[in-house]
Coordinates of C-alpha atoms in Angstrom, one line a residue:
M40 CA 50.6 -56.8 -47.8
T41 CA 50.8 -53.1 -46.4
R42 CA 53.8 -51.6 -45.1
S43 CA 52.4 -51.9 -41.5
E44 CA 51.8 -55.6 -42.0
E45 CA 55.2 -55.9 -43.2
L46 CA 56.7 -54.2 -40.2
F47 CA 54.5 -56.0 -37.7
N48 CA 55.4 -59.5 -39.2
R49 CA 59.0 -58.5 -38.8
A50 CA 58.5 -57.6 -35.2
L51 CA 56.8 -60.9 -34.5
K52 CA 59.9 -62.7 -35.2
L53 CA 62.0 -60.3 -32.9
M54 CA 59.7 -59.6 -29.9
P55 CA 57.2 -61.6 -27.9
G56 CA 54.0 -61.0 -29.8
G57 CA 55.7 -58.4 -31.9
V58 CA 55.2 -55.7 -29.2
N59 CA 56.8 -54.1 -26.0
S60 CA 53.4 -53.6 -24.2
P61 CA 50.8 -56.2 -24.7
V62 CA 47.6 -54.2 -25.5
R63 CA 49.4 -52.9 -28.7
A64 CA 49.1 -56.4 -30.3
F65 CA 45.3 -56.0 -30.7
G66 CA 44.7 -59.3 -29.0
S67 CA 41.4 -58.2 -27.8
V68 CA 40.0 -56.6 -31.1
G69 CA 42.0 -58.8 -33.5
G70 CA 43.6 -57.9 -36.7
T71 CA 47.0 -56.5 -37.5
P72 CA 47.9 -53.3 -35.7
P73 CA 48.9 -50.3 -37.8
V74 CA 52.6 -49.4 -37.0
M75 CA 52.8 -45.6 -36.3
V76 CA 55.7 -43.6 -37.6
S77 CA 54.6 -40.0 -36.6
A78 CA 52.3 -37.9 -34.6
S79 CA 51.2 -34.2 -34.7
G80 CA 48.6 -32.5 -32.8
P81 CA 45.5 -34.8 -32.7
Y82 CA 46.8 -37.1 -35.4
L83 CA 48.8 -40.4 -35.8
T84 CA 50.2 -41.5 -39.0
D85 CA 51.1 -45.0 -39.9
A86 CA 53.9 -46.5 -42.0
D87 CA 51.4 -46.5 -45.1
G88 CA 50.9 -42.7 -44.7
R89 CA 47.4 -43.0 -43.4
E90 CA 46.2 -40.5 -40.8
Y91 CA 44.1 -41.3 -37.9
V92 CA 42.3 -39.0 -35.3
D93 CA 44.0 -40.2 -32.1
L94 CA 41.7 -41.0 -29.1
V95 CA 44.5 -42.7 -27.2
C96 CA 47.1 -39.8 -26.9
S97 CA 49.8 -42.1 -25.9
W98 CA 47.5 -43.4 -23.0
G99 CA 47.3 -39.8 -21.6
P100 CA 50.6 -38.0 -21.9
A101 CA 49.7 -36.0 -25.1
I102 CA 47.4 -33.7 -23.3
V103 CA 48.2 -30.6 -25.3
G104 CA 48.6 -32.7 -28.4
H105 CA 51.3 -34.7 -30.0
A106 CA 54.7 -32.7 -30.9
H107 CA 53.5 -29.6 -29.1
P108 CA 55.9 -26.8 -30.2
A109 CA 56.7 -25.8 -26.5
V110 CA 57.4 -29.2 -25.5
L111 CA 59.5 -30.0 -28.7
E112 CA 61.5 -26.8 -28.1
A113 CA 62.2 -27.7 -24.5
V114 CA 63.3 -31.2 -25.3
H115 CA 65.6 -30.0 -28.1
A116 CA 67.3 -27.6 -25.9
A117 CA 67.7 -30.2 -23.2
V118 CA 69.3 -32.6 -25.8
D119 CA 71.8 -29.9 -26.8
R120 CA 73.0 -29.9 -23.3
G121 CA 73.4 -33.7 -23.1
L122 CA 71.3 -36.7 -22.7
S123 CA 72.2 -38.1 -19.2
F124 CA 74.6 -37.0 -16.4
G125 CA 74.2 -39.4 -13.6
A126 CA 74.0 -36.4 -11.3
S127 CA 71.5 -34.0 -10.0
T128 CA 70.1 -31.2 -12.5
P129 CA 68.1 -28.1 -11.7
A130 CA 65.2 -29.5 -13.7
E131 CA 64.3 -32.1 -11.1
A132 CA 63.7 -29.6 -8.5
E133 CA 61.7 -27.4 -11.1
L134 CA 59.4 -30.3 -12.0
A135 CA 58.9 -31.3 -8.4
E136 CA 57.8 -27.7 -7.6
L137 CA 55.4 -27.7 -10.4
V138 CA 53.8 -31.0 -9.1
M139 CA 53.6 -29.8 -5.5
G140 CA 52.1 -26.4 -6.6
R141 CA 49.3 -28.4 -8.1
V142 CA 48.8 -31.3 -5.6
A143 CA 48.9 -30.1 -2.1
A144 CA 49.0 -33.6 -0.7
V145 CA 52.6 -34.0 -1.9
E146 CA 55.2 -32.8 0.5
R147 CA 58.0 -34.5 -0.8
L148 CA 58.5 -36.1 -4.4
R149 CA 60.7 -38.9 -5.7
M150 CA 61.2 -39.0 -9.6
V151 CA 61.3 -42.5 -11.2
S152 CA 61.1 -43.8 -14.7
T153 CA 57.8 -45.9 -15.0
G154 CA 54.4 -46.0 -13.3
T155 CA 55.1 -49.7 -12.2
E156 CA 58.5 -48.4 -10.4
A157 CA 56.6 -45.6 -8.7
T158 CA 53.9 -48.1 -7.3
M159 CA 56.5 -50.8 -6.6
T160 CA 58.3 -48.1 -4.5
A161 CA 55.2 -46.9 -2.8
V162 CA 54.2 -50.3 -1.6
R163 CA 57.8 -50.9 -0.2
L164 CA 57.9 -47.6 1.5
A165 CA 54.3 -48.4 3.1
R166 CA 55.7 -51.6 4.4
G167 CA 59.0 -50.0 5.6
F168 CA 57.0 -47.2 7.3
T169 CA 54.4 -49.3 9.0
G170 CA 56.4 -52.4 9.7
R171 CA 53.6 -54.5 8.3
N172 CA 53.4 -56.8 5.2
L173 CA 49.8 -57.0 3.8
I174 CA 48.5 -54.8 1.0
I175 CA 44.9 -54.4 0.0
K176 CA 44.1 -53.8 -3.8
F177 CA 40.9 -53.8 -5.6
A178 CA 40.0 -56.3 -8.5
G179 CA 40.3 -54.6 -11.8
C180 CA 42.5 -51.9 -10.6
Y181 CA 45.9 -51.9 -12.3
H182 CA 49.1 -50.8 -10.6
G183 CA 51.8 -51.9 -13.0
H184 CA 53.4 -55.2 -13.3
L185 CA 55.1 -55.7 -9.9
D186 CA 54.5 -59.3 -8.7
G187 CA 52.6 -58.5 -5.5
L188 CA 49.9 -56.6 -7.4
L189 CA 49.4 -59.1 -10.2
A190 CA 47.2 -60.8 -7.9
S191 CA 43.6 -62.3 -8.4
A192 CA 40.9 -62.5 -5.8
G193 CA 40.7 -65.5 -3.5
S194 CA 37.5 -67.4 -2.6
G195 CA 36.3 -65.0 -0.1
L196 CA 36.1 -61.2 0.6
A197 CA 39.0 -61.3 3.1
T198 CA 41.0 -64.3 1.9
L199 CA 44.5 -64.0 0.9
A200 CA 45.1 -63.5 -2.9
L201 CA 46.2 -66.0 -5.5
P202 CA 48.8 -65.4 -8.3
G203 CA 47.4 -63.6 -11.2
S204 CA 50.2 -64.1 -13.7
A205 CA 52.7 -67.0 -14.3
G206 CA 55.9 -66.2 -12.6
V207 CA 54.1 -64.8 -9.5
T208 CA 54.6 -67.1 -6.5
E209 CA 51.7 -68.0 -4.2
A210 CA 53.9 -66.6 -1.2
T211 CA 54.1 -63.1 -2.9
A212 CA 50.6 -63.1 -3.8
A213 CA 49.5 -64.1 -0.4
E214 CA 50.8 -60.7 0.7
T215 CA 48.0 -58.9 -1.1
L216 CA 44.3 -58.9 -0.3
V217 CA 42.2 -58.4 -3.4
L218 CA 38.7 -57.0 -2.6
P219 CA 35.8 -55.8 -4.8
Y220 CA 35.8 -52.2 -5.8
N221 CA 33.3 -49.7 -4.4
D222 CA 32.5 -51.8 -1.5
L223 CA 33.7 -50.3 1.8
A224 CA 32.2 -53.0 3.8
A225 CA 34.6 -55.5 2.3
V226 CA 37.4 -53.2 3.3
E227 CA 36.0 -53.0 6.8
E228 CA 35.9 -56.9 6.9
A229 CA 39.3 -57.2 5.7
F230 CA 40.7 -54.7 8.5
A231 CA 38.7 -56.6 11.3
K232 CA 40.4 -59.9 10.2
H233 CA 43.9 -58.6 9.2
G234 CA 44.1 -55.0 10.4
Q235 CA 47.5 -55.5 12.6
D236 CA 49.0 -56.8 9.4
I237 CA 47.9 -54.4 6.7
A238 CA 50.4 -51.9 5.6
A239 CA 48.4 -50.0 3.1
V240 CA 45.3 -49.8 0.7
I241 CA 46.4 -49.0 -2.8
T242 CA 43.6 -47.8 -5.3
E243 CA 43.4 -46.1 -8.6
A244 CA 41.9 -42.5 -7.9
A245 CA 39.3 -43.5 -10.4
P246 CA 39.7 -46.8 -12.1
A247 CA 40.5 -46.7 -15.9
N248 CA 41.8 -50.2 -16.5
M249 CA 38.4 -52.1 -16.5
G250 CA 37.1 -49.4 -18.5
V251 CA 36.4 -46.2 -16.5
V252 CA 34.6 -46.7 -13.2
T253 CA 33.6 -43.8 -11.1
P254 CA 34.3 -44.1 -7.3
E255 CA 31.0 -44.0 -5.6
D256 CA 30.4 -41.0 -3.3
G257 CA 32.4 -41.4 -0.1
F258 CA 34.3 -44.4 -1.3
N259 CA 37.8 -42.8 -1.4
A260 CA 37.1 -40.6 1.7
G261 CA 36.1 -43.9 3.5
L262 CA 39.4 -45.6 2.5
S263 CA 41.1 -42.6 4.1
R264 CA 39.2 -42.9 7.3
I265 CA 39.5 -46.7 7.6
T266 CA 43.3 -46.7 6.9
S267 CA 43.9 -43.9 9.3
E268 CA 41.7 -45.6 12.1
H269 CA 44.0 -48.8 11.7
G270 CA 47.6 -47.2 11.4
A271 CA 47.8 -48.2 7.6
L272 CA 48.5 -45.9 4.6
L273 CA 46.3 -44.9 1.7
I274 CA 48.2 -45.0 -1.8
F275 CA 46.4 -43.2 -4.2
D276 CA 47.5 -44.4 -7.8
E277 CA 47.2 -41.4 -10.2
V278 CA 49.6 -42.7 -12.8
L279 CA 46.9 -42.3 -15.3
T280 CA 44.5 -39.9 -14.0
G281 CA 47.1 -37.3 -12.5
F282 CA 47.2 -34.1 -14.3
R283 CA 44.9 -35.6 -17.0
T284 CA 41.5 -35.4 -15.4
G285 CA 42.3 -32.1 -14.0
Y286 CA 44.9 -29.5 -12.9
A287 CA 45.5 -31.4 -9.7
G288 CA 44.4 -34.8 -11.0
Y289 CA 41.4 -36.7 -9.8
W290 CA 42.1 -36.0 -6.1
G291 CA 42.0 -32.4 -6.9
L292 CA 38.7 -32.8 -8.5
T293 CA 37.2 -34.8 -5.6
G294 CA 38.8 -35.2 -2.2
G295 CA 41.2 -32.6 -2.4
A296 CA 38.8 -29.9 -3.4
A297 CA 37.5 -27.2 -0.9
Q298 CA 34.0 -27.7 -1.9
S299 CA 34.3 -31.6 -1.5
A300 CA 31.6 -33.2 0.5
A301 CA 34.2 -35.5 2.1
P302 CA 37.7 -34.0 1.8
F303 CA 40.7 -36.4 2.5
T304 CA 44.4 -36.5 1.9
P305 CA 46.0 -39.6 0.8
D306 CA 49.4 -40.6 2.4
L307 CA 51.2 -41.5 -0.7
M308 CA 50.4 -40.8 -4.5
T309 CA 52.0 -42.0 -7.7
F310 CA 52.1 -40.2 -11.0
G311 CA 53.1 -41.0 -14.5
K312 CA 51.9 -40.4 -18.2
V313 CA 51.3 -36.6 -18.3
I314 CA 54.1 -35.9 -15.7
G315 CA 56.6 -37.0 -18.5
G316 CA 55.0 -35.4 -21.5
G317 CA 55.6 -38.5 -23.5
L318 CA 58.8 -39.4 -22.2
P319 CA 59.4 -42.3 -19.6
V320 CA 58.8 -40.4 -16.1
A321 CA 56.9 -41.2 -13.2
A322 CA 56.9 -40.2 -9.5
L323 CA 55.7 -41.0 -6.1
G324 CA 55.0 -38.3 -3.4
G325 CA 53.2 -37.8 -0.3
R326 CA 53.5 -36.9 3.5
A327 CA 56.9 -35.8 4.3
E328 CA 57.0 -38.1 7.3
V329 CA 56.5 -41.0 5.1
M330 CA 58.5 -40.0 2.1
D331 CA 61.7 -39.3 4.4
Y332 CA 61.7 -43.0 5.0
L333 CA 63.4 -43.3 1.5
A334 CA 67.1 -43.5 1.2
P335 CA 69.3 -41.6 1.6
V336 CA 67.3 -40.0 4.5
G337 CA 65.7 -43.3 5.7
P338 CA 66.0 -47.1 5.6
V339 CA 63.8 -47.8 2.5
Y340 CA 66.1 -48.3 -0.4
Q341 CA 65.3 -47.0 -4.0
A342 CA 67.5 -45.9 -6.8
G343 CA 67.5 -45.4 -10.5
T344 CA 70.3 -44.4 -12.9
L345 CA 68.0 -42.5 -15.2
S346 CA 65.6 -41.2 -12.5
G347 CA 65.2 -37.5 -13.2
N348 CA 66.8 -37.7 -16.7
P349 CA 67.2 -34.2 -17.9
I350 CA 65.5 -34.7 -21.3
A351 CA 62.5 -36.4 -19.6
M352 CA 62.4 -33.4 -17.0
A353 CA 62.2 -30.9 -19.8
A354 CA 59.3 -32.6 -21.4
G355 CA 57.5 -32.9 -18.2
I356 CA 58.1 -29.2 -17.3
A357 CA 56.9 -28.0 -20.7
T358 CA 53.8 -30.2 -20.8
L359 CA 52.7 -29.1 -17.2
T360 CA 53.3 -25.6 -17.9
A361 CA 51.3 -25.8 -21.2
A362 CA 48.5 -27.7 -19.5
T363 CA 46.7 -24.7 -18.0
P364 CA 43.2 -24.5 -16.6
D365 CA 42.0 -23.2 -20.0
V366 CA 43.3 -26.5 -21.4
Y367 CA 41.4 -28.7 -18.8
G368 CA 38.2 -26.8 -19.6
R369 CA 38.4 -27.2 -23.3
I370 CA 39.2 -31.0 -23.1
D371 CA 36.3 -31.3 -20.5
A372 CA 33.8 -29.8 -22.9
A373 CA 35.2 -32.0 -25.9
S374 CA 34.9 -35.1 -23.7
L375 CA 31.2 -34.3 -22.7
E376 CA 30.3 -33.6 -26.4
L377 CA 32.2 -36.6 -27.7
S378 CA 30.7 -39.1 -25.2
A379 CA 27.3 -37.8 -25.8
A380 CA 27.8 -38.3 -29.5
V381 CA 28.8 -41.8 -28.9
S382 CA 25.8 -42.6 -26.8
S383 CA 23.5 -41.1 -29.5
A384 CA 24.9 -43.1 -32.1
L385 CA 24.5 -46.3 -30.1
D386 CA 21.0 -45.4 -29.1
A387 CA 20.1 -44.9 -32.7
A388 CA 21.6 -48.3 -33.6
G389 CA 19.6 -49.9 -30.7
V390 CA 22.8 -51.0 -28.7
D391 CA 22.4 -51.2 -25.0
H392 CA 25.3 -49.4 -23.3
S393 CA 26.4 -47.0 -20.5
I394 CA 29.0 -44.3 -20.6
Q395 CA 31.4 -44.7 -17.8
R396 CA 33.2 -41.3 -16.7
A397 CA 35.7 -39.8 -14.5
G398 CA 36.5 -36.2 -15.1
N399 CA 37.3 -35.9 -18.9
L400 CA 38.0 -39.8 -19.1
F401 CA 35.3 -42.0 -20.3
S402 CA 34.7 -45.5 -21.8
V403 CA 31.8 -47.4 -23.2
A404 CA 30.5 -50.5 -21.6
F405 CA 28.0 -52.6 -23.7
G406 CA 24.8 -54.2 -22.2
T407 CA 25.2 -52.2 -19.0
S408 CA 22.4 -49.5 -19.3
E409 CA 20.5 -50.8 -16.2
H410 CA 23.1 -50.6 -13.5
G411 CA 26.3 -49.3 -15.4
V412 CA 29.7 -50.5 -14.2
R413 CA 30.6 -50.1 -10.5
N414 CA 33.4 -53.0 -10.2
Y415 CA 35.2 -55.6 -12.0
D416 CA 32.4 -58.2 -12.0
D417 CA 30.3 -55.7 -13.6
A418 CA 32.9 -54.8 -16.4
Q419 CA 33.6 -58.5 -17.0
G420 CA 29.9 -59.2 -17.3
Q421 CA 29.4 -56.6 -20.4
Q422 CA 28.9 -57.6 -23.9
A423 CA 32.5 -57.1 -24.7
Y424 CA 32.1 -58.9 -28.2
R425 CA 30.4 -55.7 -29.5
Y426 CA 33.6 -53.5 -29.2
A427 CA 35.9 -55.3 -31.8
P428 CA 33.5 -54.6 -34.8
F429 CA 32.9 -51.0 -33.3
F430 CA 36.6 -50.5 -33.0
H431 CA 37.5 -51.8 -36.6
S432 CA 34.7 -49.6 -38.1
M433 CA 36.2 -46.6 -36.6
L434 CA 39.6 -47.5 -37.4
N435 CA 38.9 -48.0 -41.1
D436 CA 37.2 -44.5 -41.1
G437 CA 40.6 -43.0 -39.7
V438 CA 39.8 -42.9 -35.9
Y439 CA 42.3 -44.6 -33.6
L440 CA 40.4 -45.9 -30.5
P441 CA 42.0 -47.8 -27.5
P442 CA 42.3 -51.4 -28.8
S443 CA 40.3 -52.8 -25.7
V444 CA 36.9 -52.2 -24.4
F445 CA 38.6 -52.1 -20.9
E446 CA 40.6 -49.0 -21.7
A447 CA 39.6 -45.2 -21.3
W448 CA 39.2 -42.8 -24.3
F449 CA 41.6 -39.7 -24.3
L450 CA 41.2 -36.3 -25.9
S451 CA 43.8 -33.5 -26.0
A452 CA 43.7 -29.7 -26.3
A453 CA 44.6 -30.2 -29.9
H454 CA 41.4 -32.0 -31.0
D455 CA 39.8 -29.3 -33.0
A456 CA 36.7 -29.0 -35.0
R457 CA 38.2 -30.8 -38.0
A458 CA 39.2 -33.6 -36.1
M459 CA 36.0 -34.0 -34.1
D460 CA 34.0 -33.9 -37.1
K461 CA 35.9 -36.8 -38.4
V462 CA 35.1 -38.8 -35.3
Y463 CA 31.5 -37.9 -35.3
A464 CA 31.2 -38.9 -39.0
A465 CA 32.6 -42.4 -38.1
L466 CA 30.3 -43.1 -35.4
P467 CA 27.0 -44.2 -37.0
A468 CA 28.7 -46.9 -39.0
A469 CA 30.6 -48.0 -36.0
A470 CA 27.3 -48.2 -33.9
E471 CA 25.7 -50.3 -36.6
A472 CA 28.6 -52.7 -36.6
A473 CA 28.4 -53.1 -32.8
A474 CA 24.6 -53.7 -33.1
A475 CA 25.2 -56.5 -35.8
A476 CA 27.7 -58.3 -33.5
T477 CA 26.8 -61.6 -32.2
P478 CA 28.3 -63.5 -29.1
P479 CA 31.1 -65.9 -29.6
N480 CA 30.2 -69.6 -29.7

């Protein structure tokens, strides 16, 4: 038994599934997950001393690489000043200014500790601002584990939702409408039926939790138009894409760009991952008129003892400062090269697939070359059984991929030629493993 196996078996006796976040348990790919003990640059090292090229990057935050010197220096300096004060610090405003300097849609910002907390607060704020109860979300989009958004689709396009998790009540789920992604007609239908009761539409700027799905041209702008026409709000969830897919996130690449064919501005936005540089930080921001409904200025209550924690603020400031336009350019180029190499290896092995892309994020969907993936039904219909052997072949060759076919691949500015060559060398065998896979009985 390896040291990782020993550690994971110990964790199984202490924590549900041995993990503190479900995907880490390798449930969709099988096997015992390696237990990581350190990270540096583009690499992870497990408890047995084995090194992996990391294509998860802590699900996004390690955009400049693990243990970046400037980030470590900032965190160490902040630690020396104290871990938590329960009072305001200068770093909170400094990080807020960095965010606002990148994302013009943000006129006010509130720091929180997790992406779930950010989206939960955004939904509460939308209801408080509009005086309405219903929320529209899209099947396959993930906005954290708050009850109202862990809902599954009902029997029709504009029917009220059903509980998507044990512990979510029917009454809570019924305050959510779940619609197919990339379908503006379904949104129009929902507003025609429930418009006076809809507080907001919440959507991932570019979905990355059913694999990556690219919003069709005009989809996000259409959501902005429809919500504005009906007096509802548009909540743009950039917990994953924010400051990862570009300098101003996915909105900055598309709807917020001066050259955009259909520019628009969300009412509220949520951020996480990169904004904390690897520490637990998230935020929500948006129009001043809406954000000023939050306490202590307005009637919508939200609070957090560790919100704006000085250590976390230091990590976020250092990460955003280090993530320059040049960094994004290098990651973009590396992402294009890697996704092309993955596709080439799969083609050579005769594996039908499509590459799904949103900025520098991408994922592989098996058996989808004809139409790609444009919504959750497409994602669910792929040949997902091919991913586990592909994943384990890469893992055996020292490359750590997302342990689910429904997750995005991440690169960092630290992924140099040595690291990428190791990935490229592992691809042919992984592609052959995917080709040899057979559907489960």
